[in-house]
Amino acid sequence: MKIVDFKIENYRAIESVELNLNFSMNPIIGINESGNTSILQALLSFDKTRDRLNQGEHLSFQNKYSTKDTKNCFIESSLYLDEEEFEELIKYISVKTSSEDYEKVCLLKDEKIKLKRCLDNKNYLYENTILDEKLCNKIANFLVSKLPTILYFDDFTDRVPEKVEFPDEYKLDGKLKSNKLREWQEIIEEIFKRAEADGIDDNPLKDYMNIEDQDRKDDILSDIQATLNKEIIDEWRKIKKSSKSLADDSEELELEIVHRDNVFEFKVRDKAFQGKRRTFSISERSKGFQWFFNYMVKLKFNPNYKKSLENSIFLLDEPGSYLHSSAQGELLAELKRVSKKNSIIYCTHSQFLLNPEIIRLGSIKIAEKKESKVY
C-alpha cells in the first residue's frame, strides 16, 4: 500500500492543510511556533497503533487559540493498492465475482482511495457513493489493516530513559498500562520477543521476569544482549566506517541490559581504553551515539517492525538538532538511504538538512501561521 498524500482538517491551529508525498524526502520549514510539530503529530494520529505513544498527547486536537470546541477533526490519506493487495481486498470483503458489488469494487483498482480517520471518535471512514455503508466499513477495516507503519522521532523530547520500570502486576498479567514509559516498555518486550530465547515462548518478557533460577536468567539475558548488539552495534560499526563526523564515538562498544527487580537499564560497555571494559549509561555517551541508539532501537524494535522495513512513513521533528553541522550533513545522507524504500517527513531549521544536492527544491514545504491559523 502506498500513501501519496495527507489532508489535515481542524487539528489544533490547523484549519486545512494538504501534504503531497511526491518525493521520498519531504522537509517542512518555518519559524518557531508556525505549526511544524502539529503537522507531524496530526500525521502520527492517523496510525491507531501509536495511540498510546506519550499517553496519546498527539490525539488532543483542541485549538487552544480558540475558546470554541474544536470539532470535525480528521486526517485523510490518499492511497493505492497494489495488485496483490487488491486481490486480498476482494477476499476480505467476500463479494461474489458475479455480483454487482464486485463490479463496483473493481472500479477501485488502480484508483486513488481515500481513507479518513475522524479524531472526534477515533474511527476510520471510507466513503463511496456507489457502495452501501456495510461494504464501505469492511473496506475501511481492510485498509486500516494494511496501512504503512508510522514512526515518530522528536529530537527535543526523545531521550533514552535511565530506567524502564514495570509495575508489579506485569509479572502476573503481562499487560502494559498507559504511562510515559509505555513506548520503552513495548521496546523491551519486543527485544525479548526478537531474541527467541529458549524456554520463554508465550510472553517472553513476563516469562523471564518470573524465572527464579538466577543462572538461567543470566543466560537468557546474555542471548537478549547478543540480539541487541547484532541489530544495533553492528549498524553502528558500519556507520563508523563510512561517516567520521556522525559517528563521533568509540567503535569498541557493546550494549548491555541490566535487570534488577522490575527495572531494566540500557548500558554501554566501552573497550576502547587499553582493551578494558568500562560501563556507561546511554546518556553519558556522545550526542551522535545517543541519537543513533534512540533512532535504531525505535526503528528495529518497534512492535510493528517487519524485519525488512519498507514503505513506512518516518516523522522526524528537528532531527540531529544536537549534532555538529558536519554530522548533520552525514545524517541527511543516512536519511536519504532510508528514503529509498520509505517516505520521510521532517521539520528542520537547519540549512545542512536542506542540501540542494540531496533535497529537491519542489519537495520543501513551508509552514506559516497567520492570525493563529497554520497554513
mmCIF file of N, CA and C in Angstrom, residues 27-30 318-321 323-330 332 346-359 364:
data_model
loop_
_atom_site.group_PDB
_atom_site.id
_atom_site.type_symbol
_atom_site.label_atom_id
_atom_site.label_comp_id
_atom_site.label_asym_id
_atom_site.label_seq_id
_atom_site.Cartn_x
_atom_site.Cartn_y
_atom_site.Cartn_z
ATOM 1 N N PRO A 27 11.003 17.819 3.473
ATOM 2 C CA PRO A 27 11.295 18.733 4.586
ATOM 3 C C PRO A 27 10.166 19.757 4.758
ATOM 4 N N ILE A 28 9.897 20.100 6.011
ATOM 5 C CA ILE A 28 8.968 21.186 6.333
ATOM 6 C C ILE A 28 9.761 22.247 7.076
ATOM 7 N N ILE A 29 9.725 23.465 6.581
ATOM 8 C CA ILE A 29 10.455 24.551 7.227
ATOM 9 C C ILE A 29 9.475 25.631 7.666
ATOM 10 N N GLY A 30 9.913 26.433 8.603
ATOM 11 C CA GLY A 30 9.074 27.514 9.114
ATOM 12 C C GLY A 30 9.644 28.022 10.417
ATOM 13 N N GLU A 318 12.854 18.011 14.059
ATOM 14 C CA GLU A 318 14.186 18.577 14.273
ATOM 15 C C GLU A 318 15.259 17.487 14.412
ATOM 16 N N PRO A 319 15.376 16.586 13.431
ATOM 17 C CA PRO A 319 16.390 15.521 13.545
ATOM 18 C C PRO A 319 17.804 16.093 13.608
ATOM 19 N N GLY A 320 18.626 15.479 14.464
ATOM 20 C CA GLY A 320 20.021 15.893 14.552
ATOM 21 C C GLY A 320 20.233 17.272 15.112
ATOM 22 N N SER A 321 19.272 17.783 15.882
ATOM 23 C CA SER A 321 19.371 19.163 16.373
ATOM 24 C C SER A 321 20.555 19.364 17.308
ATOM 25 N N LEU A 323 23.451 17.703 16.910
ATOM 26 C CA LEU A 323 24.663 17.279 16.212
ATOM 27 C C LEU A 323 25.391 18.471 15.609
ATOM 28 N N HIS A 324 26.695 18.327 15.451
ATOM 29 C CA HIS A 324 27.502 19.332 14.765
ATOM 30 C C HIS A 324 27.047 19.446 13.319
ATOM 31 N N SER A 325 27.294 20.582 12.692
ATOM 32 C CA SER A 325 26.827 20.814 11.317
ATOM 33 C C SER A 325 27.333 19.758 10.353
ATOM 34 N N SER A 326 28.603 19.333 10.495
ATOM 35 C CA SER A 326 29.135 18.306 9.597
ATOM 36 C C SER A 326 28.426 16.971 9.828
ATOM 37 N N ALA A 327 28.079 16.698 11.084
ATOM 38 C CA ALA A 327 27.358 15.464 11.387
ATOM 39 C C ALA A 327 25.934 15.521 10.848
ATOM 40 N N GLN A 328 25.337 16.708 10.818
ATOM 41 C CA GLN A 328 24.002 16.846 10.240
ATOM 42 C C GLN A 328 24.027 16.516 8.751
ATOM 43 N N GLY A 329 25.118 16.878 8.089
ATOM 44 C CA GLY A 329 25.259 16.515 6.686
ATOM 45 C C GLY A 329 25.311 15.015 6.498
ATOM 46 N N GLU A 330 26.023 14.320 7.391
ATOM 47 C CA GLU A 330 26.080 12.870 7.335
ATOM 48 C C GLU A 330 24.717 12.252 7.665
ATOM 49 N N LEU A 332 21.822 13.591 7.012
ATOM 50 C CA LEU A 332 20.987 13.747 5.824
ATOM 51 C C LEU A 332 21.263 12.632 4.823
ATOM 52 N N TYR A 346 10.140 15.548 7.612
ATOM 53 C CA TYR A 346 10.844 16.071 8.775
ATOM 54 C C TYR A 346 10.799 17.598 8.812
ATOM 55 N N CYS A 347 10.741 18.117 10.042
ATOM 56 C CA CYS A 347 10.784 19.559 10.271
ATOM 57 C C CYS A 347 12.208 19.951 10.642
ATOM 58 N N THR A 348 12.661 21.051 10.127
ATOM 59 C CA THR A 348 14.028 21.456 10.425
ATOM 60 C C THR A 348 14.200 22.965 10.285
ATOM 61 N N HIS A 349 15.160 23.484 11.037
ATOM 62 C CA HIS A 349 15.604 24.866 10.885
ATOM 63 C C HIS A 349 17.036 24.897 10.350
ATOM 64 N N SER A 350 17.581 23.710 10.084
ATOM 65 C CA SER A 350 18.990 23.617 9.719
ATOM 66 C C SER A 350 19.195 23.632 8.208
ATOM 67 N N GLN A 351 20.076 24.509 7.760
ATOM 68 C CA GLN A 351 20.419 24.574 6.336
ATOM 69 C C GLN A 351 21.152 23.311 5.889
ATOM 70 N N PHE A 352 21.787 22.630 6.835
ATOM 71 C CA PHE A 352 22.565 21.432 6.494
ATOM 72 C C PHE A 352 21.672 20.232 6.203
ATOM 73 N N LEU A 353 20.403 20.326 6.582
ATOM 74 C CA LEU A 353 19.454 19.265 6.266
ATOM 75 C C LEU A 353 18.592 19.636 5.060
ATOM 76 N N LEU A 354 19.037 20.668 4.353
ATOM 77 C CA LEU A 354 18.345 21.102 3.138
ATOM 78 C C LEU A 354 19.317 21.181 1.966
ATOM 79 N N ASN A 355 20.363 20.403 2.026
ATOM 80 C CA ASN A 355 21.399 20.402 0.990
ATOM 81 C C ASN A 355 20.768 20.171 -0.386
ATOM 82 N N PRO A 356 20.873 21.140 -1.304
ATOM 83 C CA PRO A 356 20.221 21.008 -2.613
ATOM 84 C C PRO A 356 20.759 19.870 -3.467
ATOM 85 N N GLU A 357 21.928 19.321 -3.101
ATOM 86 C CA GLU A 357 22.443 18.166 -3.831
ATOM 87 C C GLU A 357 21.677 16.898 -3.478
ATOM 88 N N ILE A 358 20.957 16.930 -2.354
ATOM 89 C CA ILE A 358 20.182 15.768 -1.913
ATOM 90 C C ILE A 358 18.688 16.063 -1.916
ATOM 91 N N ILE A 359 18.314 17.279 -1.494
ATOM 92 C CA ILE A 359 16.906 17.643 -1.357
ATOM 93 C C ILE A 359 16.426 18.402 -2.585
ATOM 94 N N ILE A 364 10.273 20.765 -0.686
ATOM 95 C CA ILE A 364 10.264 21.545 0.551
ATOM 96 C C ILE A 364 8.905 22.207 0.764
#
